[in-house]
Amino acid sequence: MFFNGIVQSKTIDLKTGETQIKWSLNAPEKTGKETLYIYSSLGDLASKDMTIIENKKLGISNITVTRREDEIHVFVNVVKLSNVTGSVVFRVNGEEQREKISFGNQTQTFEFVFEPESSGTQQISIFLVSKEKYQDGWEGSIMFEKSKSATESVWEYIKKIINYFLSIFNIKI
């Protein structure tokens, strides 16, 4: 691999089905565009252009997700690493909420609440921006199942009792 004027070499044996390799690099001191070149032992060459940004000024230190009834509450702890302002951007299934970061102390917790329309996987992304430049982020998904009402639960229980007695007498409906 060639990056930032330095050649690095590492032997990697991929197992069947593996498609990703993790490798850490030190970013150059200067900001701007750099190209990462990767050579394989077979002579293949791949390159990837990257933009080196200044040191981040905001960071996510913790994310907590809780459920209250059919609402999902997402708490995001943001650490301010420099004297800047910015925003926490929260997206769930494509819908966006934004909160301004303008606190004097070094850590602040933001709460985002949403109520999924239906059961299933909910795609969530959280990222921090300062002067519309990316600072930190997280992306993932949670599985959500709508709560049943008391009436629905009672009816399910009654149906089970009826089906039990029908099975005793071998009656089919």
XYZ file of C-alpha atoms in Angstrom:
173
model
C 0.000 0.000 0.000
C 1.239 3.495 -0.791
C -0.166 6.479 1.121
C 1.208 9.857 2.126
C 4.605 9.065 0.599
C 5.030 5.842 2.622
C 4.938 2.240 1.395
C 3.386 -0.246 3.845
C 3.262 -3.992 3.401
C 1.131 -6.587 5.182
C 0.370 -10.240 4.403
C -3.349 -10.945 4.592
C -5.004 -14.337 4.176
C -8.735 -13.977 3.505
C -11.016 -16.822 4.468
C -13.705 -17.995 2.060
C -16.484 -15.419 1.965
C -14.440 -12.635 3.593
C -14.590 -9.386 1.672
C -13.266 -6.726 4.052
C -9.830 -5.865 5.382
C -9.185 -3.417 8.233
C -6.021 -1.368 8.176
C -5.172 1.736 10.190
C -3.325 4.694 8.712
C -2.055 7.950 10.136
C -3.575 10.915 8.328
C -1.250 13.518 6.857
C -0.775 16.766 8.787
C -2.116 18.870 5.936
C -5.737 18.922 4.802
C -6.705 18.291 1.195
C -7.016 15.441 -1.270
C -4.806 12.340 -1.098
C -4.851 9.104 -3.067
C -4.448 5.687 -1.457
C -2.931 3.047 -3.767
C -3.246 -0.651 -2.958
C -1.260 -3.285 -4.854
C -1.929 -7.014 -4.608
C 0.650 -9.783 -4.988
C -1.140 -10.656 -8.255
C -0.205 -7.248 -9.653
C -3.665 -5.715 -9.310
C -3.860 -2.024 -8.473
C -6.717 -0.206 -6.777
C -6.835 3.442 -5.822
C -9.151 5.504 -3.657
C -9.230 9.291 -3.428
C -9.725 10.668 0.077
C -10.213 14.122 1.487
C -8.223 14.787 4.646
C -10.197 17.122 6.895
C -9.061 19.112 9.887
C -9.211 17.491 13.314
C -12.762 16.946 14.443
C -14.211 19.464 16.827
C -17.288 17.492 17.921
C -17.620 13.826 18.858
C -20.269 11.296 19.870
C -19.331 9.712 23.206
C -22.404 7.528 23.809
C -25.754 6.569 22.271
C -28.567 5.033 24.332
C -31.876 3.751 22.939
C -34.924 3.172 25.152
C -38.551 2.356 24.496
C -41.579 3.918 26.190
C -44.846 2.406 24.982
C -44.651 2.721 21.175
C -42.105 5.553 21.222
C -38.375 5.126 20.692
C -36.135 7.551 22.609
C -32.566 7.978 21.371
C -30.126 9.820 23.660
C -26.927 11.112 22.045
C -24.042 12.355 24.209
C -21.983 14.923 22.316
C -18.500 15.999 23.390
C -17.306 19.425 22.320
C -13.569 19.152 21.574
C -13.103 22.770 20.514
C -14.882 26.119 20.741
C -17.322 25.614 17.845
C -21.022 25.474 17.148
C -22.706 22.826 15.078
C -25.684 20.505 14.803
C -26.682 16.972 15.713
C -28.511 15.480 12.733
C -30.787 12.509 13.497
C -32.362 10.525 10.656
C -34.745 7.625 10.961
C -36.022 5.941 7.800
C -35.106 9.046 5.786
C -36.844 11.620 8.021
C -34.532 14.177 9.595
C -34.467 16.094 12.898
C -31.782 18.668 13.770
C -30.642 20.139 17.096
C -28.185 23.025 17.479
C -25.055 22.388 19.522
C -24.356 25.559 21.470
C -23.294 24.659 24.964
C -20.669 26.142 27.202
C -19.651 22.957 28.974
C -17.858 20.129 27.220
C -20.637 17.487 27.083
C -24.338 17.645 26.291
C -27.052 15.012 25.854
C -29.646 15.363 23.103
C -32.894 13.367 23.043
C -34.666 12.399 19.835
C -38.098 10.743 19.946
C -39.938 8.954 17.162
C -42.868 6.564 16.892
C -42.525 3.990 14.119
C -45.658 3.566 12.025
C -45.277 -0.204 11.875
C -43.241 -3.099 13.204
C -39.950 -3.903 11.510
C -36.398 -2.680 11.109
C -35.836 1.036 11.662
C -32.757 2.555 9.959
C -31.113 5.219 12.129
C -28.206 7.552 11.427
C -26.762 10.220 13.678
C -24.048 12.623 12.647
C -22.473 15.834 13.834
C -21.680 18.767 11.569
C -19.869 22.048 12.137
C -20.029 24.654 9.379
C -21.739 21.874 7.369
C -18.605 19.702 7.581
C -18.882 16.160 8.926
C -17.377 15.705 12.405
C -18.545 12.306 13.696
C -21.358 9.849 13.131
C -23.045 6.513 13.723
C -25.374 4.431 11.590
C -27.323 1.308 12.439
C -30.733 -0.277 12.761
C -33.071 -1.430 15.490
C -35.865 -3.973 15.371
C -39.218 -2.635 16.558
C -42.457 -4.469 17.246
C -45.641 -2.541 17.964
C -47.257 -3.234 21.336
C -50.590 -5.020 21.311
C -53.529 -3.296 22.925
C -55.140 -4.879 25.984
C -58.186 -5.782 23.872
C -56.021 -7.570 21.281
C -54.214 -9.502 24.008
C -57.499 -10.584 25.661
C -58.946 -11.722 22.321
C -55.820 -13.758 21.562
C -56.115 -15.442 24.968
C -59.842 -16.206 24.434
C -59.072 -17.665 20.973
C -56.448 -19.954 22.507
C -58.971 -21.207 25.105
C -61.639 -21.809 22.445
C -59.146 -23.630 20.189
C -58.048 -25.764 23.139
C -61.630 -26.921 23.853
C -62.335 -27.449 20.158
C -59.233 -29.643 19.874
C -60.386 -31.739 22.852
C -63.639 -32.532 21.057
C -61.847 -32.804 17.693
C -63.971 -30.033 16.177
C -62.523 -28.042 13.286
C -63.797 -24.681 12.124
